Amino acid sequence: MTGVTLTSAGLDPRRRRILFRCWHRGIREMDLVFGQFAENELPTMSEAELDEFEAIMAEEDNDLVRWIMGTWPTPEHLKTPMFARIAAYKPDFDTPRMPE
């Protein structure tokens, strides 16, 4: 389990689905980056921002880790304000984990 703090109860179905996908990426680092980013940003994102966020989430996790952590150069199609927000986000890697 993760350190989820945002309840999905007040979110529309699309945002609930995105929040779940953010916390269940398959790579722990991506769970933390996307999950914590979504908890902070998702409730106020516009529909266009949600579209772009979902497009970024569709990329391969192993590639995303390298791009976000800066070990690989960001490809041209991801040189966007949304990707920059995600890449600049500094998640709290010390978030306590709930028992599984």
mmCIF file of N, CA and C in Angstrom:
data_model
loop_
_atom_site.group_PDB
_atom_site.id
_atom_site.type_symbol
_atom_site.label_atom_id
_atom_site.label_comp_id
_atom_site.label_asym_id
_atom_site.label_seq_id
_atom_site.Cartn_x
_atom_site.Cartn_y
_atom_site.Cartn_z
ATOM 1 N N MET A 1 0.845 -1.182 0.000
ATOM 2 C CA MET A 1 0.000 0.000 0.000
ATOM 3 C C MET A 1 0.881 1.232 0.000
ATOM 4 N N THR A 2 0.286 2.396 -0.103
ATOM 5 C CA THR A 2 1.036 3.643 -0.213
ATOM 6 C C THR A 2 0.588 4.629 0.844
ATOM 7 N N GLY A 3 1.150 5.817 0.777
ATOM 8 C CA GLY A 3 0.777 6.879 1.696
ATOM 9 C C GLY A 3 -0.308 7.769 1.137
ATOM 10 N N VAL A 4 -1.357 7.211 0.555
ATOM 11 C CA VAL A 4 -2.438 7.969 -0.057
ATOM 12 C C VAL A 4 -3.129 8.828 0.992
ATOM 13 N N THR A 5 -3.273 10.104 0.688
ATOM 14 C CA THR A 5 -3.971 11.003 1.600
ATOM 15 C C THR A 5 -5.210 11.620 0.957
ATOM 16 N N LEU A 6 -5.266 11.680 -0.377
ATOM 17 C CA LEU A 6 -6.414 12.250 -1.077
ATOM 18 C C LEU A 6 -7.494 11.189 -1.189
ATOM 19 N N THR A 7 -8.680 11.501 -0.711
ATOM 20 C CA THR A 7 -9.787 10.567 -0.853
ATOM 21 C C THR A 7 -10.386 10.721 -2.245
ATOM 22 N N SER A 8 -10.791 9.622 -2.819
ATOM 23 C CA SER A 8 -11.393 9.674 -4.150
ATOM 24 C C SER A 8 -12.891 9.934 -4.082
ATOM 25 N N ALA A 9 -13.444 10.011 -2.888
ATOM 26 C CA ALA A 9 -14.888 10.170 -2.717
ATOM 27 C C ALA A 9 -15.438 11.408 -3.416
ATOM 28 N N GLY A 10 -14.722 12.508 -3.378
ATOM 29 C CA GLY A 10 -15.224 13.738 -3.979
ATOM 30 C C GLY A 10 -14.775 13.962 -5.409
ATOM 31 N N LEU A 11 -14.090 12.979 -5.990
ATOM 32 C CA LEU A 11 -13.578 13.129 -7.347
ATOM 33 C C LEU A 11 -14.527 12.519 -8.365
ATOM 34 N N ASP A 12 -14.533 13.074 -9.571
ATOM 35 C CA ASP A 12 -15.322 12.488 -10.644
ATOM 36 C C ASP A 12 -14.658 11.174 -11.074
ATOM 37 N N PRO A 13 -15.384 10.329 -11.808
ATOM 38 C CA PRO A 13 -14.845 9.009 -12.168
ATOM 39 C C PRO A 13 -13.492 9.055 -12.885
ATOM 40 N N ARG A 14 -13.308 10.017 -13.766
ATOM 41 C CA ARG A 14 -12.031 10.110 -14.484
ATOM 42 C C ARG A 14 -10.881 10.377 -13.518
ATOM 43 N N ARG A 15 -11.063 11.318 -12.614
ATOM 44 C CA ARG A 15 -10.004 11.636 -11.655
ATOM 45 C C ARG A 15 -9.752 10.469 -10.684
ATOM 46 N N ARG A 16 -10.807 9.766 -10.300
ATOM 47 C CA ARG A 16 -10.623 8.583 -9.447
ATOM 48 C C ARG A 16 -9.771 7.532 -10.152
ATOM 49 N N ARG A 17 -10.068 7.302 -11.415
ATOM 50 C CA ARG A 17 -9.326 6.329 -12.206
ATOM 51 C C ARG A 17 -7.858 6.749 -12.341
ATOM 52 N N ILE A 18 -7.613 8.018 -12.617
ATOM 53 C CA ILE A 18 -6.242 8.526 -12.750
ATOM 54 C C ILE A 18 -5.504 8.393 -11.428
ATOM 55 N N LEU A 19 -6.151 8.765 -10.328
ATOM 56 C CA LEU A 19 -5.508 8.661 -9.018
ATOM 57 C C LEU A 19 -5.096 7.223 -8.732
ATOM 58 N N PHE A 20 -5.973 6.279 -9.006
ATOM 59 C CA PHE A 20 -5.642 4.869 -8.786
ATOM 60 C C PHE A 20 -4.446 4.465 -9.640
ATOM 61 N N ARG A 21 -4.477 4.828 -10.915
ATOM 62 C CA ARG A 21 -3.374 4.477 -11.818
ATOM 63 C C ARG A 21 -2.062 5.113 -11.384
ATOM 64 N N CYS A 22 -2.113 6.296 -10.823
ATOM 65 C CA CYS A 22 -0.886 6.974 -10.366
ATOM 66 C C CYS A 22 -0.226 6.215 -9.225
ATOM 67 N N TRP A 23 -1.022 5.651 -8.346
ATOM 68 C CA TRP A 23 -0.470 4.935 -7.195
ATOM 69 C C TRP A 23 -0.178 3.470 -7.489
ATOM 70 N N HIS A 24 -0.510 2.995 -8.695
ATOM 71 C CA HIS A 24 -0.304 1.592 -9.053
ATOM 72 C C HIS A 24 0.424 1.490 -10.382
ATOM 73 N N ARG A 25 1.583 2.122 -10.460
ATOM 74 C CA ARG A 25 2.357 2.164 -11.694
ATOM 75 C C ARG A 25 3.125 0.884 -11.961
ATOM 76 N N GLY A 26 3.610 0.233 -10.929
ATOM 77 C CA GLY A 26 4.408 -0.968 -11.115
ATOM 78 C C GLY A 26 5.856 -0.777 -10.700
ATOM 79 N N ILE A 27 6.298 0.459 -10.675
ATOM 80 C CA ILE A 27 7.642 0.805 -10.190
ATOM 81 C C ILE A 27 7.443 1.757 -9.019
ATOM 82 N N ARG A 28 7.974 1.399 -7.876
ATOM 83 C CA ARG A 28 7.754 2.179 -6.643
ATOM 84 C C ARG A 28 8.081 3.656 -6.820
ATOM 85 N N GLU A 29 9.185 3.959 -7.487
ATOM 86 C CA GLU A 29 9.554 5.369 -7.692
ATOM 87 C C GLU A 29 8.481 6.113 -8.477
ATOM 88 N N MET A 30 7.901 5.448 -9.475
ATOM 89 C CA MET A 30 6.850 6.092 -10.258
ATOM 90 C C MET A 30 5.562 6.203 -9.460
ATOM 91 N N ASP A 31 5.285 5.221 -8.583
ATOM 92 C CA ASP A 31 4.135 5.356 -7.683
ATOM 93 C C ASP A 31 4.265 6.630 -6.863
ATOM 94 N N LEU A 32 5.454 6.855 -6.323
ATOM 95 C CA LEU A 32 5.667 8.024 -5.466
ATOM 96 C C LEU A 32 5.623 9.325 -6.255
ATOM 97 N N VAL A 33 6.272 9.357 -7.415
ATOM 98 C CA VAL A 33 6.279 10.589 -8.215
ATOM 99 C C VAL A 33 4.873 10.910 -8.697
ATOM 100 N N PHE A 34 4.247 9.970 -9.410
ATOM 101 C CA PHE A 34 2.921 10.235 -9.967
ATOM 102 C C PHE A 34 1.843 10.306 -8.888
ATOM 103 N N GLY A 35 1.915 9.427 -7.897
ATOM 104 C CA GLY A 35 0.903 9.423 -6.850
ATOM 105 C C GLY A 35 0.878 10.710 -6.057
ATOM 106 N N GLN A 36 2.036 11.142 -5.604
ATOM 107 C CA GLN A 36 2.080 12.372 -4.814
ATOM 108 C C GLN A 36 1.801 13.600 -5.672
ATOM 109 N N PHE A 37 2.279 13.590 -6.919
ATOM 110 C CA PHE A 37 1.961 14.692 -7.831
ATOM 111 C C PHE A 37 0.448 14.772 -8.025
ATOM 112 N N ALA A 38 -0.182 13.627 -8.283
ATOM 113 C CA ALA A 38 -1.635 13.612 -8.509
ATOM 114 C C ALA A 38 -2.396 14.075 -7.281
ATOM 115 N N GLU A 39 -1.966 13.651 -6.108
ATOM 116 C CA GLU A 39 -2.663 14.079 -4.891
ATOM 117 C C GLU A 39 -2.639 15.595 -4.733
ATOM 118 N N ASN A 40 -1.547 16.212 -5.139
ATOM 119 C CA ASN A 40 -1.435 17.663 -5.016
ATOM 120 C C ASN A 40 -2.086 18.422 -6.165
ATOM 121 N N GLU A 41 -2.096 17.859 -7.360
ATOM 122 C CA GLU A 41 -2.506 18.595 -8.556
ATOM 123 C C GLU A 41 -3.845 18.166 -9.156
ATOM 124 N N LEU A 42 -4.197 16.911 -9.014
ATOM 125 C CA LEU A 42 -5.352 16.349 -9.715
ATOM 126 C C LEU A 42 -6.670 17.085 -9.486
ATOM 127 N N PRO A 43 -6.996 17.453 -8.257
ATOM 128 C CA PRO A 43 -8.304 18.090 -8.047
ATOM 129 C C PRO A 43 -8.511 19.393 -8.825
ATOM 130 N N THR A 44 -7.447 20.099 -9.154
ATOM 131 C CA THR A 44 -7.598 21.394 -9.822
ATOM 132 C C THR A 44 -7.192 21.373 -11.288
ATOM 133 N N MET A 45 -6.865 20.215 -11.837
ATOM 134 C CA MET A 45 -6.443 20.142 -13.237
ATOM 135 C C MET A 45 -7.630 20.341 -14.175
ATOM 136 N N SER A 46 -7.371 21.054 -15.263
ATOM 137 C CA SER A 46 -8.382 21.236 -16.304
ATOM 138 C C SER A 46 -8.496 19.954 -17.127
ATOM 139 N N GLU A 47 -9.518 19.875 -17.959
ATOM 140 C CA GLU A 47 -9.680 18.702 -18.829
ATOM 141 C C GLU A 47 -8.484 18.559 -19.774
ATOM 142 N N ALA A 48 -7.985 19.663 -20.310
ATOM 143 C CA ALA A 48 -6.820 19.612 -21.199
ATOM 144 C C ALA A 48 -5.580 19.113 -20.449
ATOM 145 N N GLU A 49 -5.420 19.550 -19.207
ATOM 146 C CA GLU A 49 -4.295 19.077 -18.402
ATOM 147 C C GLU A 49 -4.436 17.587 -18.092
ATOM 148 N N LEU A 50 -5.652 17.141 -17.820
ATOM 149 C CA LEU A 50 -5.887 15.717 -17.586
ATOM 150 C C LEU A 50 -5.539 14.899 -18.825
ATOM 151 N N ASP A 51 -5.910 15.408 -20.006
ATOM 152 C CA ASP A 51 -5.568 14.726 -21.258
ATOM 153 C C ASP A 51 -4.060 14.563 -21.389
ATOM 154 N N GLU A 52 -3.338 15.646 -21.154
ATOM 155 C CA GLU A 52 -1.884 15.596 -21.276
ATOM 156 C C GLU A 52 -1.263 14.700 -20.213
ATOM 157 N N PHE A 53 -1.764 14.781 -19.001
ATOM 158 C CA PHE A 53 -1.251 13.946 -17.915
ATOM 159 C C PHE A 53 -1.440 12.468 -18.255
ATOM 160 N N GLU A 54 -2.616 12.102 -18.764
ATOM 161 C CA GLU A 54 -2.854 10.714 -19.145
ATOM 162 C C GLU A 54 -1.943 10.276 -20.292
ATOM 163 N N ALA A 55 -1.667 11.171 -21.226
ATOM 164 C CA ALA A 55 -0.754 10.832 -22.320
ATOM 165 C C ALA A 55 0.652 10.560 -21.785
ATOM 166 N N ILE A 56 1.090 11.356 -20.826
ATOM 167 C CA ILE A 56 2.412 11.134 -20.213
ATOM 168 C C ILE A 56 2.405 9.812 -19.457
ATOM 169 N N MET A 57 1.325 9.536 -18.736
ATOM 170 C CA MET A 57 1.229 8.288 -17.977
ATOM 171 C C MET A 57 1.251 7.064 -18.883
ATOM 172 N N ALA A 58 0.911 7.208 -20.154
ATOM 173 C CA ALA A 58 0.894 6.086 -21.088
ATOM 174 C C ALA A 58 2.303 5.667 -21.521
ATOM 175 N N GLU A 59 3.290 6.494 -21.234
ATOM 176 C CA GLU A 59 4.670 6.143 -21.565
ATOM 177 C C GLU A 59 5.139 4.980 -20.685
ATOM 178 N N GLU A 60 6.160 4.275 -21.138
ATOM 179 C CA GLU A 60 6.723 3.159 -20.369
ATOM 180 C C GLU A 60 7.341 3.662 -19.064
ATOM 181 N N ASP A 61 7.062 2.978 -17.972
ATOM 182 C CA ASP A 61 7.575 3.380 -16.662
ATOM 183 C C ASP A 61 9.095 3.458 -16.610
ATOM 184 N N ASN A 62 9.774 2.477 -17.197
ATOM 185 C CA ASN A 62 11.240 2.493 -17.157
ATOM 186 C C ASN A 62 11.807 3.716 -17.869
ATOM 187 N N ASP A 63 11.170 4.124 -18.952
ATOM 188 C CA ASP A 63 11.598 5.331 -19.655
ATOM 189 C C ASP A 63 11.280 6.576 -18.829
ATOM 190 N N LEU A 64 10.069 6.609 -18.260
ATOM 191 C CA LEU A 64 9.669 7.754 -17.444
ATOM 192 C C LEU A 64 10.624 7.982 -16.281
ATOM 193 N N VAL A 65 11.023 6.907 -15.612
ATOM 194 C CA VAL A 65 11.964 7.046 -14.495
ATOM 195 C C VAL A 65 13.229 7.751 -14.972
ATOM 196 N N ARG A 66 13.753 7.317 -16.076
ATOM 197 C CA ARG A 66 14.999 7.898 -16.591
ATOM 198 C C ARG A 66 14.826 9.347 -17.016
ATOM 199 N N TRP A 67 13.706 9.668 -17.641
ATOM 200 C CA TRP A 67 13.455 11.048 -18.066
ATOM 201 C C TRP A 67 13.221 11.959 -16.870
ATOM 202 N N ILE A 68 12.416 11.513 -15.933
ATOM 203 C CA ILE A 68 12.085 12.338 -14.770
ATOM 204 C C ILE A 68 13.296 12.536 -13.869
ATOM 205 N N MET A 69 14.090 11.494 -13.692
ATOM 206 C CA MET A 69 15.275 11.598 -12.841
ATOM 207 C C MET A 69 16.447 12.259 -13.567
ATOM 208 N N GLY A 70 16.291 12.479 -14.885
ATOM 209 C CA GLY A 70 17.312 13.187 -15.639
ATOM 210 C C GLY A 70 18.473 12.332 -16.118
ATOM 211 N N THR A 71 18.340 11.012 -16.046
ATOM 212 C CA THR A 71 19.430 10.160 -16.524
ATOM 213 C C THR A 71 19.387 9.974 -18.034
ATOM 214 N N TRP A 72 18.261 10.226 -18.651
ATOM 215 C CA TRP A 72 18.116 10.258 -20.107
ATOM 216 C C TRP A 72 17.566 11.627 -20.484
ATOM 217 N N PRO A 73 17.942 12.129 -21.645
ATOM 218 C CA PRO A 73 17.359 13.411 -22.087
ATOM 219 C C PRO A 73 15.866 13.249 -22.382
ATOM 220 N N THR A 74 15.117 14.274 -22.090
ATOM 221 C CA THR A 74 13.677 14.260 -22.342
ATOM 222 C C THR A 74 13.424 14.307 -23.845
ATOM 223 N N PRO A 75 12.594 13.397 -24.363
ATOM 224 C CA PRO A 75 12.283 13.435 -25.800
ATOM 225 C C PRO A 75 11.466 14.684 -26.147
ATOM 226 N N GLU A 76 11.552 15.077 -27.388
ATOM 227 C CA GLU A 76 10.885 16.307 -27.847
ATOM 228 C C GLU A 76 9.393 16.327 -27.530
ATOM 229 N N HIS A 77 8.708 15.201 -27.709
ATOM 230 C CA HIS A 77 7.250 15.205 -27.506
ATOM 231 C C HIS A 77 6.866 15.387 -26.037
ATOM 232 N N LEU A 78 7.835 15.269 -25.120
ATOM 233 C CA LEU A 78 7.540 15.480 -23.701
ATOM 234 C C LEU A 78 8.100 16.797 -23.164
ATOM 235 N N LYS A 79 8.623 17.599 -24.016
ATOM 236 C CA LYS A 79 9.113 18.910 -23.575
ATOM 237 C C LYS A 79 7.928 19.872 -23.514
ATOM 238 N N THR A 80 7.103 19.637 -22.489
ATOM 239 C CA THR A 80 5.878 20.406 -22.301
ATOM 240 C C THR A 80 5.846 20.957 -20.882
ATOM 241 N N PRO A 81 5.020 21.953 -20.640
ATOM 242 C CA PRO A 81 4.896 22.466 -19.271
ATOM 243 C C PRO A 81 4.438 21.397 -18.269
ATOM 244 N N MET A 82 3.537 20.514 -18.674
ATOM 245 C CA MET A 82 3.055 19.473 -17.766
ATOM 246 C C MET A 82 4.190 18.534 -17.377
ATOM 247 N N PHE A 83 4.974 18.076 -18.346
ATOM 248 C CA PHE A 83 6.068 17.166 -18.028
ATOM 249 C C PHE A 83 7.097 17.873 -17.152
ATOM 250 N N ALA A 84 7.340 19.146 -17.415
ATOM 251 C CA ALA A 84 8.282 19.907 -16.585
ATOM 252 C C ALA A 84 7.780 19.988 -15.146
ATOM 253 N N ARG A 85 6.469 20.162 -14.956
ATOM 254 C CA ARG A 85 5.900 20.186 -13.599
ATOM 255 C C ARG A 85 6.120 18.861 -12.893
ATOM 256 N N ILE A 86 5.904 17.771 -13.610
ATOM 257 C CA ILE A 86 6.092 16.447 -13.017
ATOM 258 C C ILE A 86 7.562 16.220 -12.688
ATOM 259 N N ALA A 87 8.435 16.515 -13.641
ATOM 260 C CA ALA A 87 9.872 16.276 -13.461
ATOM 261 C C ALA A 87 10.464 17.152 -12.367
ATOM 262 N N ALA A 88 9.927 18.344 -12.180
ATOM 263 C CA ALA A 88 10.442 19.256 -11.158
ATOM 264 C C ALA A 88 9.880 18.928 -9.775
ATOM 265 N N TYR A 89 8.815 18.140 -9.738
ATOM 266 C CA TYR A 89 8.169 17.807 -8.478
ATOM 267 C C TYR A 89 9.109 16.957 -7.629
ATOM 268 N N LYS A 90 9.240 17.316 -6.395
ATOM 269 C CA LYS A 90 10.093 16.574 -5.470
ATOM 270 C C LYS A 90 9.206 15.856 -4.465
ATOM 271 N N PRO A 91 8.866 14.593 -4.729
ATOM 272 C CA PRO A 91 7.982 13.884 -3.805
ATOM 273 C C PRO A 91 8.659 13.607 -2.481
ATOM 274 N N ASP A 92 7.846 13.356 -1.505
ATOM 275 C CA ASP A 92 8.340 13.018 -0.174
ATOM 276 C C ASP A 92 8.594 11.513 -0.134
ATOM 277 N N PHE A 93 9.848 11.114 -0.371
ATOM 278 C CA PHE A 93 10.193 9.704 -0.383
ATOM 279 C C PHE A 93 10.193 9.112 1.022
ATOM 280 N N ASP A 94 9.980 9.929 2.048
ATOM 281 C CA ASP A 94 9.929 9.449 3.421
ATOM 282 C C ASP A 94 8.500 9.237 3.912
ATOM 283 N N THR A 95 7.517 9.300 2.997
ATOM 284 C CA THR A 95 6.128 9.085 3.381
ATOM 285 C C THR A 95 6.004 7.703 4.016
ATOM 286 N N PRO A 96 5.446 7.617 5.216
ATOM 287 C CA PRO A 96 5.308 6.302 5.861
ATOM 288 C C PRO A 96 4.410 5.393 5.037
ATOM 289 N N ARG A 97 4.764 4.145 4.950
ATOM 290 C CA ARG A 97 3.964 3.175 4.233
ATOM 291 C C ARG A 97 2.952 2.561 5.178
ATOM 292 N N MET A 98 1.765 2.343 4.666
ATOM 293 C CA MET A 98 0.730 1.668 5.430
ATOM 294 C C MET A 98 1.009 0.172 5.350
ATOM 295 N N PRO A 99 0.617 -0.600 6.336
ATOM 296 C CA PRO A 99 0.825 -2.058 6.281
ATOM 297 C C PRO A 99 0.113 -2.648 5.074
ATOM 298 N N GLU A 100 0.751 -3.621 4.451
ATOM 299 C CA GLU A 100 0.149 -4.259 3.277
ATOM 300 C C GLU A 100 -0.727 -5.414 3.666
#
